[in-house]
Tab-separated table of C-alpha atoms and ligand atoms in Angstrom:
chain	number	residue	atom	x	y	z
F	1	MET	CA	3.291	10.753	41.152
F	2	ALA	CA	6.348	9.053	40.113
F	3	ARG	CA	6.373	7.425	36.631
F	4	GLN	CA	5.476	3.973	36.139
F	5	ARG	CA	8.395	1.740	35.515
F	6	TRP	CA	9.007	-1.926	34.049
F	7	THR	CA	10.255	-4.166	36.708
F	8	SER	CA	13.008	-5.695	34.520
F	9	ARG	CA	14.689	-5.644	31.289
F	10	ILE	CA	12.938	-9.069	30.134
F	11	VAL	CA	9.461	-7.653	30.594
F	12	PHE	CA	10.193	-4.562	28.696
F	13	ILE	CA	11.494	-6.527	25.818
F	14	LEU	CA	8.439	-8.843	26.110
F	15	ALA	CA	5.970	-5.922	26.044
F	16	ALA	CA	7.796	-4.332	23.002
F	17	LEU	CA	7.983	-7.591	21.338
F	18	GLY	CA	4.320	-8.364	22.198
F	19	SER	CA	3.446	-5.231	20.388
F	20	ALA	CA	5.360	-6.002	17.467
F	21	VAL	CA	4.370	-9.615	17.056
F	22	GLY	CA	0.828	-9.607	15.914
F	23	LEU	CA	-1.485	-10.727	13.124
F	24	GLY	CA	0.741	-9.120	10.720
F	25	ASN	CA	3.463	-11.706	11.324
F	26	LEU	CA	1.013	-14.564	10.579
F	27	TRP	CA	-1.103	-13.049	7.727
F	28	ARG	CA	0.972	-10.624	6.005
F	29	PHE	CA	4.634	-11.696	6.012
F	30	PRO	CA	4.275	-15.253	4.916
F	31	TYR	CA	1.818	-14.133	2.208
F	32	LEU	CA	4.315	-11.396	1.013
F	33	ALA	CA	6.987	-13.828	0.913
F	34	GLY	CA	5.018	-16.293	-1.026
F	35	LYS	CA	4.046	-13.850	-3.571
F	36	TYR	CA	7.162	-11.534	-4.036
F	37	GLY	CA	10.037	-14.079	-4.704
F	38	GLY	CA	9.891	-16.656	-1.952
F	39	GLY	CA	13.497	-16.796	-0.339
F	40	ALA	CA	14.687	-14.111	-2.486
F	41	PHE	CA	12.129	-11.734	-0.588
F	42	LEU	CA	14.174	-12.091	2.516
F	43	ILE	CA	16.897	-9.982	0.937
F	44	PRO	CA	14.691	-6.766	0.657
F	45	TYR	CA	13.030	-7.484	3.848
F	46	LEU	CA	16.199	-7.790	5.764
F	47	ILE	CA	17.574	-4.689	4.185
F	48	ALA	CA	14.448	-2.823	5.135
F	49	LEU	CA	14.943	-4.322	8.669
F	50	VAL	CA	18.335	-3.002	9.063
F	51	LEU	CA	18.258	0.355	7.102
F	52	VAL	CA	14.670	1.645	8.285
F	53	GLY	CA	13.199	-0.738	11.069
F	54	VAL	CA	15.827	-0.911	13.674
F	55	PRO	CA	16.989	2.668	13.153
F	56	LEU	CA	13.436	3.891	13.563
F	57	LEU	CA	12.603	1.565	16.538
F	58	MET	CA	15.829	2.729	18.314
F	59	LEU	CA	14.680	6.409	17.650
F	60	GLU	CA	11.335	5.904	19.135
F	61	LEU	CA	12.626	4.045	22.218
F	62	ALA	CA	15.363	6.606	22.703
F	63	VAL	CA	13.021	9.541	22.407
F	64	GLY	CA	10.533	7.980	24.930
F	65	GLN	CA	13.453	6.938	27.350
F	66	LYS	CA	15.279	10.188	27.363
F	67	MET	CA	12.094	12.507	27.432
F	68	GLN	CA	10.179	10.266	29.957
F	69	GLN	CA	6.852	11.067	28.533
F	70	GLY	CA	4.227	9.702	25.940
F	71	ALA	CA	4.124	10.748	22.351
F	72	ILE	CA	2.778	14.045	22.738
F	73	GLY	CA	5.002	15.274	25.574
F	74	SER	CA	8.169	13.699	24.118
F	75	TYR	CA	7.611	15.200	20.734
F	76	ARG	CA	7.044	18.527	22.419
F	77	LYS	CA	10.420	18.187	24.228
F	78	LEU	CA	12.090	17.743	20.846
F	79	HIS	CA	10.587	20.781	19.524
F	80	PRO	CA	7.998	23.006	21.280
F	81	SER	CA	5.806	23.197	18.196
F	82	PHE	CA	5.522	19.422	17.614
F	83	GLY	CA	3.016	18.397	20.275
F	84	GLY	CA	0.430	17.957	17.530
F	85	LEU	CA	2.459	15.110	15.857
F	86	GLY	CA	1.706	13.153	18.880
F	87	ILE	CA	-2.022	13.671	18.488
F	88	LEU	CA	-1.526	12.601	14.857
F	89	ALA	CA	0.177	9.222	15.990
F	90	LEU	CA	-2.362	8.795	18.744
F	91	LEU	CA	-5.409	9.238	16.604
F	92	SER	CA	-4.035	6.546	14.322
F	93	SER	CA	-3.612	4.227	17.308
F	94	LEU	CA	-7.229	4.697	18.333
F	95	ILE	CA	-8.509	4.148	14.838
F	96	ILE	CA	-6.511	0.870	14.359
F	97	VAL	CA	-7.263	-0.587	17.667
F	98	SER	CA	-10.976	0.082	17.140
F	99	TYR	CA	-10.800	-2.531	14.260
F	100	TYR	CA	-7.853	-4.678	15.453
F	101	ALA	CA	-10.140	-5.558	18.371
F	102	VAL	CA	-13.036	-6.368	15.850
F	103	VAL	CA	-10.664	-8.974	14.184
F	104	MET	CA	-10.023	-10.514	17.540
F	105	ALA	CA	-13.723	-10.550	18.103
F	106	TRP	CA	-13.997	-12.759	14.965
F	107	SER	CA	-11.325	-15.045	16.486
F	108	LEU	CA	-13.293	-15.370	19.785
F	109	ILE	CA	-16.184	-16.512	17.889
F	110	TYR	CA	-14.192	-19.014	15.919
F	111	LEU	CA	-12.412	-20.217	19.230
F	112	LEU	CA	-15.957	-21.011	20.298
F	113	ALA	CA	-17.027	-22.651	17.052
F	114	SER	CA	-14.049	-24.676	17.064
F	115	PHE	CA	-16.087	-27.066	19.375
F	116	GLY	CA	-17.616	-29.018	16.718
F	117	VAL	CA	-15.691	-27.303	13.919
F	118	LYS	CA	-18.799	-25.506	12.797
F	119	TRP	CA	-17.372	-24.429	9.326
F	120	SER	CA	-16.772	-28.106	8.100
F	121	GLY	CA	-17.437	-28.169	4.621
F	122	ASN	CA	-18.226	-24.705	3.924
F	123	ALA	CA	-15.609	-22.496	5.259
F	124	GLU	CA	-16.219	-19.585	3.138
F	125	SER	CA	-19.959	-19.284	3.573
F	126	TYR	CA	-19.537	-19.950	7.209
F	127	PHE	CA	-17.264	-16.872	7.599
F	128	PHE	CA	-19.179	-14.387	5.346
F	129	GLN	CA	-22.753	-15.575	5.821
F	130	GLU	CA	-22.913	-17.000	9.292
F	131	VAL	CA	-20.411	-15.164	11.149
F	132	LEU	CA	-20.444	-11.697	9.280
F	133	GLN	CA	-23.780	-11.964	7.822
F	134	ILE	CA	-22.228	-9.583	5.363
F	135	SER	CA	-24.497	-7.247	3.416
F	136	ASP	CA	-24.196	-6.887	-0.485
F	137	SER	CA	-22.004	-3.886	-0.444
F	138	VAL	CA	-20.802	-0.991	1.562
F	139	ASN	CA	-24.048	0.891	0.731
F	140	SER	CA	-26.387	-1.089	2.951
F	141	LEU	CA	-25.299	-1.251	6.653
F	142	GLY	CA	-27.675	-3.944	7.492
F	143	GLY	CA	-27.806	-3.198	11.140
F	144	ILE	CA	-25.882	-4.524	13.973
F	145	ASN	CA	-24.617	-8.046	14.120
F	146	TRP	CA	-25.048	-8.783	17.731
F	147	SER	CA	-22.979	-11.704	18.146
F	148	VAL	CA	-19.927	-9.710	16.816
F	149	LEU	CA	-20.858	-6.896	18.961
F	150	ILE	CA	-21.058	-9.032	22.135
F	151	SER	CA	-17.841	-10.764	21.293
F	152	LEU	CA	-16.245	-7.532	20.760
F	153	PHE	CA	-17.254	-6.189	24.184
F	154	ILE	CA	-15.602	-9.207	25.593
F	155	ILE	CA	-12.520	-8.526	23.882
F	156	TRP	CA	-12.535	-4.994	25.332
F	157	VAL	CA	-13.092	-6.365	28.826
F	158	LEU	CA	-9.945	-8.511	28.428
F	159	VAL	CA	-7.995	-5.625	26.915
F	160	TYR	CA	-9.152	-3.443	29.836
F	161	PHE	CA	-7.721	-5.885	32.488
F	162	CYS	CA	-4.513	-5.991	30.648
F	163	VAL	CA	-3.941	-2.202	30.931
F	164	TRP	CA	-5.835	-1.068	33.971
F	165	GLN	CA	-2.846	-1.020	36.248
F	166	GLY	CA	-0.400	0.365	33.604
F	167	THR	CA	2.938	-1.530	33.629
F	168	ALA	CA	2.149	-3.625	36.542
F	169	SER	CA	-0.800	-5.497	34.754
F	170	VAL	CA	0.932	-5.352	31.356
F	171	GLU	CA	3.922	-7.144	33.128
F	172	ARG	CA	1.649	-9.915	34.318
F	173	VAL	CA	0.100	-10.456	30.956
F	174	VAL	CA	2.914	-10.354	28.682
F	175	ARG	CA	5.078	-13.174	30.405
F	176	TYR	CA	2.402	-15.621	29.033
F	177	SER	CA	0.872	-13.753	26.249
F	178	VAL	CA	4.252	-13.463	24.325
F	179	PRO	CA	5.500	-16.853	24.606
F	180	LEU	CA	2.263	-18.572	24.239
F	181	PRO	CA	1.478	-17.967	20.670
F	182	VAL	CA	4.984	-19.101	19.832
F	183	ILE	CA	4.433	-22.372	21.575
F	184	LEU	CA	1.067	-22.790	19.915
F	185	LEU	CA	2.807	-22.169	16.721
F	186	GLY	CA	5.399	-24.880	17.412
F	187	ALA	CA	2.170	-27.249	18.173
F	188	LEU	CA	0.960	-26.219	14.766
F	189	LEU	CA	4.141	-26.760	12.882
F	190	LEU	CA	4.380	-30.192	14.362
F	191	ARG	CA	0.974	-31.031	13.172
F	192	ALA	CA	1.845	-29.632	9.574
F	193	VAL	CA	5.090	-31.773	9.355
F	194	THR	CA	3.222	-34.842	9.942
F	195	LEU	CA	0.754	-34.104	7.045
F	196	PRO	CA	1.181	-34.873	3.402
F	197	GLY	CA	2.049	-32.011	1.313
F	198	PHE	CA	3.721	-29.527	3.673
F	199	LEU	CA	6.948	-29.647	1.602
F	200	ASP	CA	5.329	-28.328	-1.492
F	201	GLY	CA	3.892	-25.495	0.750
F	202	TRP	CA	7.380	-24.856	2.217
F	203	ALA	CA	8.788	-24.778	-1.550
F	204	MET	CA	6.359	-22.047	-2.473
F	205	TYR	CA	7.265	-20.206	0.758
F	206	LEU	CA	11.126	-20.316	0.294
F	207	LYS	CA	12.126	-21.235	-3.340
F	208	PRO	CA	13.966	-18.272	-4.450
F	209	ASP	CA	12.860	-16.112	-7.531
F	210	TRP	CA	15.698	-13.783	-7.981
F	211	HIS	CA	13.885	-11.859	-10.692
F	212	ALA	CA	11.471	-10.571	-8.126
F	213	LEU	CA	14.338	-8.442	-6.728
F	214	LEU	CA	14.061	-6.169	-10.100
F	215	ASN	CA	10.403	-5.477	-9.304
F	216	PRO	CA	9.907	-2.243	-7.325
F	217	GLU	CA	6.662	-3.405	-5.843
F	218	VAL	CA	8.659	-6.139	-3.881
F	219	TRP	CA	10.838	-3.407	-2.275
F	220	THR	CA	7.865	-1.363	-1.466
F	221	ALA	CA	6.153	-4.447	0.038
F	222	ALA	CA	9.221	-5.157	2.036
F	223	PHE	CA	9.519	-1.704	3.511
F	224	SER	CA	5.904	-1.132	4.438
F	225	GLN	CA	5.818	-4.515	6.127
F	226	ILE	CA	8.837	-3.797	8.469
F	227	PHE	CA	7.129	-0.402	9.258
F	228	TYR	CA	4.067	-1.931	10.272
F	229	THR	CA	5.236	-5.092	11.910
F	230	LEU	CA	7.559	-3.013	14.252
F	231	SER	CA	4.376	-1.048	15.332
F	232	LEU	CA	6.154	2.330	14.514
F	233	ALA	CA	4.771	5.672	14.312
F	234	PHE	CA	1.795	4.875	16.639
F	235	GLY	CA	3.454	6.392	19.862
F	236	ILE	CA	3.597	2.795	21.352
F	237	MET	CA	7.367	2.501	21.500
F	238	ILE	CA	7.735	6.059	22.740
F	239	ALA	CA	5.320	5.122	25.721
F	240	TYR	CA	7.055	1.814	26.296
F	241	GLY	CA	10.356	3.654	26.125
F	242	SER	CA	9.334	6.187	28.629
F	243	TYR	CA	8.688	3.604	31.354
F	244	LYS	CA	12.413	2.681	31.292
F	245	GLU	CA	14.994	4.417	33.402
F	246	GLN	CA	16.731	7.262	31.572
F	247	ASN	CA	19.995	5.287	31.822
F	248	ASP	CA	18.906	2.039	30.609
F	249	ASP	CA	20.549	0.262	27.747
F	250	LEU	CA	18.984	0.841	24.394
F	251	ALA	CA	20.881	-0.357	21.379
F	252	LYS	CA	20.898	-4.139	22.403
F	253	ASP	CA	17.197	-4.236	23.408
F	254	THR	CA	16.279	-2.825	20.056
F	255	TRP	CA	17.982	-5.432	18.148
F	256	ILE	CA	16.710	-8.147	20.282
F	257	ALA	CA	13.251	-6.928	19.909
F	258	ALA	CA	13.480	-6.324	16.200
F	259	LEU	CA	15.295	-9.784	15.430
F	260	LEU	CA	12.983	-11.813	17.629
F	261	ASN	CA	10.065	-10.160	15.881
F	262	SER	CA	11.166	-11.093	12.490
F	263	GLY	CA	12.216	-14.439	13.509
F	264	THR	CA	8.599	-15.164	14.759
F	265	SER	CA	7.281	-13.877	11.213
F	266	LEU	CA	9.709	-16.543	9.520
F	267	PHE	CA	8.524	-19.241	11.815
F	268	ALA	CA	4.869	-18.378	11.292
F	269	GLY	CA	5.742	-18.752	7.582
F	270	PHE	CA	6.655	-22.479	8.078
F	271	VAL	CA	3.402	-23.003	9.719
F	272	VAL	CA	1.234	-21.042	7.126
F	273	PHE	CA	2.682	-22.620	4.128
F	274	GLY	CA	2.985	-26.319	5.739
F	275	ILE	CA	-0.726	-26.137	6.443
F	276	LEU	CA	-1.466	-24.638	2.939
F	277	GLY	CA	0.629	-27.524	1.373
F	278	TYR	CA	-1.435	-30.031	3.043
F	279	LEU	CA	-4.634	-28.234	1.911
F	280	ALA	CA	-3.469	-28.238	-1.653
F	281	TRP	CA	-2.749	-31.902	-1.409
F	282	LYS	CA	-6.145	-32.697	-0.018
F	283	THR	CA	-8.209	-30.802	-2.244
F	284	GLY	CA	-6.192	-30.936	-5.354
F	285	THR	CA	-6.272	-26.921	-5.534
F	286	PRO	CA	-3.086	-25.417	-6.922
F	287	LEU	CA	-1.180	-23.726	-4.024
F	288	THR	CA	-1.152	-20.309	-5.916
F	289	GLU	CA	-4.813	-20.249	-5.556
F	290	LEU	CA	-4.829	-20.882	-2.032
F	291	ALA	CA	-2.382	-18.291	-0.838
F	292	ALA	CA	-4.299	-15.631	0.807
F	293	SER	CA	-3.348	-12.789	3.370
F	294	GLY	CA	-5.511	-11.031	5.817
F	295	PRO	CA	-9.021	-12.337	7.072
F	296	GLY	CA	-9.284	-14.435	4.109
F	297	LEU	CA	-6.312	-16.582	5.382
F	298	ALA	CA	-7.164	-16.651	8.885
F	299	PHE	CA	-11.059	-17.023	8.538
F	300	VAL	CA	-11.471	-19.047	5.361
F	301	VAL	CA	-8.329	-20.897	4.118
F	302	PHE	CA	-6.891	-21.953	7.255
F	303	PRO	CA	-10.247	-23.009	8.907
F	304	GLU	CA	-10.917	-25.085	5.989
F	305	ALA	CA	-7.467	-26.787	6.239
F	306	LEU	CA	-7.949	-27.406	9.939
F	307	SER	CA	-11.301	-28.967	9.184
F	308	LEU	CA	-9.756	-31.538	6.972
F	309	MET	CA	-7.232	-32.636	9.323
F	310	PRO	CA	-7.327	-35.498	11.884
F	311	LEU	CA	-8.003	-34.090	15.270
F	312	SER	CA	-9.436	-30.898	13.647
F	313	GLY	CA	-11.347	-29.707	16.805
F	314	SER	CA	-8.277	-29.583	18.928
F	315	PHE	CA	-6.075	-28.010	16.410
F	316	SER	CA	-8.698	-25.378	15.500
F	317	LEU	CA	-8.786	-24.442	19.234
F	318	LEU	CA	-5.157	-24.196	19.219
F	319	PHE	CA	-5.149	-22.023	16.244
F	320	PHE	CA	-7.538	-19.513	17.393
F	321	LEU	CA	-6.280	-19.351	20.770
F	322	MET	CA	-2.826	-18.609	19.006
F	323	LEU	CA	-4.547	-15.848	17.029
F	324	LEU	CA	-6.083	-14.456	20.089
F	325	SER	CA	-3.035	-14.449	22.023
F	326	LEU	CA	-0.864	-13.089	19.354
F	327	GLY	CA	-3.216	-10.163	18.749
F	328	ILE	CA	-4.002	-9.192	22.364
F	329	ASP	CA	-0.684	-7.554	23.309
F	330	SER	CA	-0.824	-5.532	19.952
F	331	ALA	CA	-4.143	-4.380	20.800
F	332	PHE	CA	-3.473	-3.157	24.315
F	333	SER	CA	-0.038	-1.612	23.336
F	334	LEU	CA	-2.111	0.837	21.376
F	335	VAL	CA	-4.188	1.541	24.400
F	336	GLU	CA	-1.102	2.125	26.308
F	337	ALA	CA	0.083	4.701	23.768
F	338	LEU	CA	-2.918	6.598	24.472
F	339	ASN	CA	-2.755	6.095	28.291
F	340	ALA	CA	0.637	7.576	28.496
F	341	ALA	CA	-0.109	10.575	26.818
F	342	ILE	CA	-3.198	11.278	28.629
F	343	LEU	CA	-1.729	10.518	32.032
F	344	ASP	CA	1.366	12.882	31.283
F	345	ARG	CA	-1.114	15.766	30.870
F	346	TYR	CA	-3.665	14.894	33.694
F	347	ARG	CA	-1.458	13.736	36.363
F	348	HIS	CA	-4.163	13.546	39.011
F	349	LEU	CA	-6.166	10.784	37.052
F	350	GLN	CA	-5.936	7.275	37.863
F	351	ILE	CA	-4.618	4.770	35.481
F	352	ALA	CA	-7.776	2.690	35.756
F	353	GLN	CA	-10.054	5.638	34.946
F	354	VAL	CA	-7.926	6.538	31.713
F	355	SER	CA	-7.975	3.140	30.606
F	356	MET	CA	-11.618	2.755	30.895
F	357	VAL	CA	-12.335	5.819	28.961
F	358	ALA	CA	-9.720	4.726	26.090
F	359	CYS	CA	-11.297	1.338	25.931
F	360	LEU	CA	-14.772	2.736	25.687
F	361	ALA	CA	-13.943	5.224	23.162
F	362	ALA	CA	-12.411	2.608	21.063
F	363	LEU	CA	-15.055	0.249	21.542
F	364	SER	CA	-17.712	2.826	20.514
F	365	LEU	CA	-15.736	3.549	17.295
F	366	GLY	CA	-15.530	-0.219	16.674
F	367	ILE	CA	-19.388	-0.361	16.515
F	368	ILE	CA	-19.501	0.408	12.883
F	369	TYR	CA	-17.456	-2.488	12.046
F	370	THR	CA	-20.088	-4.764	13.764
F	371	THR	CA	-22.767	-4.003	11.407
F	372	ARG	CA	-23.245	-6.185	8.490
F	373	ALA	CA	-21.167	-3.790	6.309
F	374	GLY	CA	-18.366	-3.849	8.782
F	375	LEU	CA	-15.823	-5.838	6.723
F	376	TYR	CA	-15.943	-3.255	3.994
F	377	PHE	CA	-15.533	-0.394	6.489
F	378	LEU	CA	-12.656	-2.489	7.966
F	379	ASP	CA	-11.022	-2.755	4.770
F	380	ILE	CA	-11.083	0.815	3.754
F	381	VAL	CA	-10.025	2.238	6.937
F	382	ASP	CA	-7.041	-0.097	7.341
F	383	HIS	CA	-6.132	0.675	3.923
F	384	PHE	CA	-6.014	4.443	4.380
F	385	VAL	CA	-4.692	4.446	8.026
F	386	THR	CA	-1.744	2.024	7.320
F	387	SER	CA	-0.728	3.589	3.962
F	388	TYR	CA	-0.875	7.325	4.792
F	389	ASN	CA	-1.410	8.147	8.480
F	390	LEU	CA	1.556	5.931	9.624
F	391	LEU	CA	3.760	6.917	6.792
F	392	LEU	CA	3.156	10.827	7.345
F	393	VAL	CA	3.963	10.353	11.290
F	394	GLY	CA	6.993	8.507	10.362
F	395	ILE	CA	8.253	11.093	7.903
F	396	PHE	CA	7.513	14.134	10.334
F	397	GLN	CA	9.207	12.110	12.997
F	398	THR	CA	12.583	11.812	11.293
F	399	ILE	CA	12.422	15.367	10.188
F	400	LEU	CA	11.702	16.257	13.948
F	401	ALA	CA	14.101	14.117	15.432
F	402	GLY	CA	16.852	13.927	12.790
F	403	TRP	CA	16.885	17.672	11.594
F	404	LEU	CA	15.254	20.042	14.263
F	405	TYR	CA	16.474	18.225	17.418
F	406	GLY	CA	19.413	16.541	15.811
F	407	ALA	CA	20.146	12.981	15.036
F	408	GLU	CA	23.809	13.390	16.482
F	409	LYS	CA	22.550	14.458	19.727
F	410	LEU	CA	20.345	11.489	20.185
F	411	ARG	CA	22.773	9.214	18.748
F	412	ARG	CA	25.297	10.491	21.396
F	413	TYR	CA	22.687	9.808	24.197
F	414	ILE	CA	22.018	6.198	22.812
F	415	ASN	CA	25.566	5.610	22.932
F	416	GLN	CA	26.088	6.960	26.390
F	417	VAL	CA	23.573	4.603	27.821
F	418	SER	CA	24.328	1.584	25.545
F	419	ASP	CA	26.967	-1.300	25.665
F	420	TRP	CA	26.791	-1.586	21.784
F	421	GLN	CA	27.701	1.528	20.212
F	422	VAL	CA	25.712	3.022	17.337
F	423	GLY	CA	27.817	4.181	14.467
F	424	LYS	CA	27.349	7.402	12.321
F	425	TRP	CA	25.474	5.427	9.744
F	426	TRP	CA	22.401	5.691	12.174
F	427	ASN	CA	22.400	9.536	11.376
F	428	ILE	CA	22.434	8.930	7.885
F	429	SER	CA	19.765	6.414	8.084
F	430	ILE	CA	17.426	8.928	10.067
F	431	LYS	CA	18.056	11.949	8.265
F	432	TYR	CA	18.227	10.734	4.715
F	433	ILE	CA	17.282	7.292	4.083
F	434	ILE	CA	14.239	6.809	6.112
F	435	PRO	CA	12.520	10.062	4.961
F	436	LEU	CA	13.239	9.129	1.422
F	437	VAL	CA	11.981	5.711	1.729
F	438	LEU	CA	8.776	6.620	3.357
F	439	ILE	CA	8.146	9.657	0.995
F	440	THR	CA	8.672	7.046	-1.848
F	441	LEU	CA	6.100	4.779	-0.308
F	442	LEU	CA	3.576	7.663	0.200
F	443	VAL	CA	3.990	8.901	-3.270
F	444	THR	CA	3.637	5.479	-4.971
F	445	GLN	CA	0.586	4.519	-2.764
F	446	PHE	CA	-0.978	8.033	-3.511
F	447	SER	CA	-0.450	7.636	-7.315
F	448	LYS	CA	-2.141	4.352	-7.184
F	449	ASP	CA	-5.092	5.508	-5.274
F	450	ILE	CA	-5.666	8.389	-7.553
F	451	LYS	CA	-5.497	6.230	-10.702
F	452	ILE	CA	-7.526	3.351	-9.332
F	453	PRO	CA	-10.269	3.897	-6.647
F	454	TYR	CA	-9.175	1.377	-4.024
F	455	GLU	CA	-11.078	-1.830	-4.456
F	456	GLY	CA	-13.710	-0.162	-6.496
F	457	TYR	CA	-15.405	1.158	-3.449
F	458	PRO	CA	-17.893	3.976	-4.027
F	459	THR	CA	-16.777	7.562	-3.664
F	460	TRP	CA	-18.448	8.328	-0.511
F	461	ALA	CA	-17.117	5.232	1.179
F	462	LEU	CA	-13.386	6.104	-0.024
F	463	GLY	CA	-14.194	9.681	1.088
F	464	ILE	CA	-14.374	8.593	4.644
F	465	GLY	CA	-10.859	6.929	4.154
F	466	TRP	CA	-9.458	10.157	2.797
F	467	ALA	CA	-10.943	12.273	5.670
F	468	ILE	CA	-9.217	9.939	8.192
F	469	VAL	CA	-6.061	10.911	6.343
F	470	ILE	CA	-6.766	14.643	5.798
F	471	VAL	CA	-8.480	15.719	8.933
F	472	PRO	CA	-5.850	14.604	11.506
F	473	LEU	CA	-3.121	16.006	9.027
F	474	LEU	CA	-4.865	19.437	8.836
F	475	LEU	CA	-5.241	19.349	12.697
F	476	PHE	CA	-1.473	18.774	13.151
F	477	LEU	CA	-0.554	21.359	10.673
F	478	PHE	CA	-2.786	23.830	12.325
F	479	LEU	CA	-1.405	23.133	15.856
F	480	LEU	CA	2.153	23.408	14.308
F	481	VAL	CA	1.314	26.937	12.996
F	482	THR	CA	-0.338	28.140	16.113
F	483	ASP	CA	2.173	26.801	18.321
F	484	SER	CA	5.109	28.400	16.380
F	485	ASN	CA	3.273	31.606	16.518
F	486	ARG	CA	2.937	31.545	19.963
F	487	SER	CA	6.584	30.845	20.936
D	501	LIG	N1	2.919	-5.008	14.632
D	501	LIG	C1	1.412	-5.511	14.623
D	501	LIG	C2	1.516	-6.691	13.728
D	501	LIG	O1	2.429	-6.948	13.074
D	501	LIG	C3	0.477	-4.710	14.278
D	501	LIG	C4	0.381	-3.466	14.937
D	501	LIG	C5	0.505	-2.344	14.228
D	501	LIG	C6	-0.030	-3.676	16.182
D	501	LIG	C7	0.281	-1.360	14.896
D	501	LIG	C8	0.067	-2.501	16.816
D	501	LIG	C9	-0.041	-1.298	16.238
D	501	LIG	O2	0.402	-7.215	13.619
């Protein structure tokens, strides 16, 4: 069977951009900027983008496009013993999508609750008590929360229909689901700038605090945000690259996708801080106390602000629709990474069958997050996968492509097919800068987690987190050794 193809350059860029633009652009970037120096944060952020983000994105797209395989097959073509690295990347994808979908399930519940703005007056207890019905601690599972589970099921039906025909169905979806959240953000921005207080919000977002640049934590935050936001080290960009023709342009597409993604983050920051400024004005709470990231922003602080503004129901609807459309292309890109690798290996299978199995597997894994202790597990798993598994894949990937296969060989391929030529700096970035940066991030995180148990969770629960890091890593090392002995 011939390999699936994107029908145009635009849809490829939309798909890659759709994967990159996700919840992180809305609830991580603005928060980090506000916390780590406002406008000054842009300096480490842009440096991280150019030094690490773009070169690594280009590497992944180039590897997929040259090798014409998903993550496992492509890594194996770079070096015969490295197929296991693909498994490591895809396991992270599976784990992440299993909880990413749960966050979307909460968004769906909120979308329905927007009719009547059900959280009015008690945004916090609405989220924790009514929607999550959260248990006292991770020690008590508290049984399944059926409304979350049903909502999760609906999300998975949606995701399935995005990927069930491979690139053909993905293309139809991304034409709408990538521009839509940006348009909705625009509508929310118009709302924000017609409300009092938005300028104070923007001041907190943008007013540069140059001292922040001396704080190493600011730099590690910038580098890890770039890494996460570009959906690197999951096998996604390899899969998406592999659906391009071998002689398609690479360099320009990479820059376009990377810059548009960061542009969306910046834009989202105006919306988030504009609305926070209004909330601060309305409630008299200092802005610094309102600034939140993650679920706290999307499901507590923002809903509260929405409930206080004129036309609250309509704008709540827009907001949660925006959240869903923002997340869905990131969610299905993770499934696409899995599908690509499975279909490479089992060519006789249908895309629809493989998609069904992948979706069902991720749905089943996600059930744990629909218990009343779900938020605790989500927090733990997210912490470990994003702090360790991704960095490990990133490090091994640069060693594999930069040293074993050869950065120069890959760069020559990129230049052969691209209009814009990539200079020798790219090799330096791949071979030295990126591994060094990623190892630094890994070591910093590790020493932090050893000193202080993450968020004070009990040992058994953190043990699950460590197992998610160590078991796949051992599997990868085992495959590496056995494959090397065989060849
Ligand atoms: N890039 C997405 C975001 O910023 C997150 C994501 C990570 C999506 C990994 C898919 C895979 O939200």
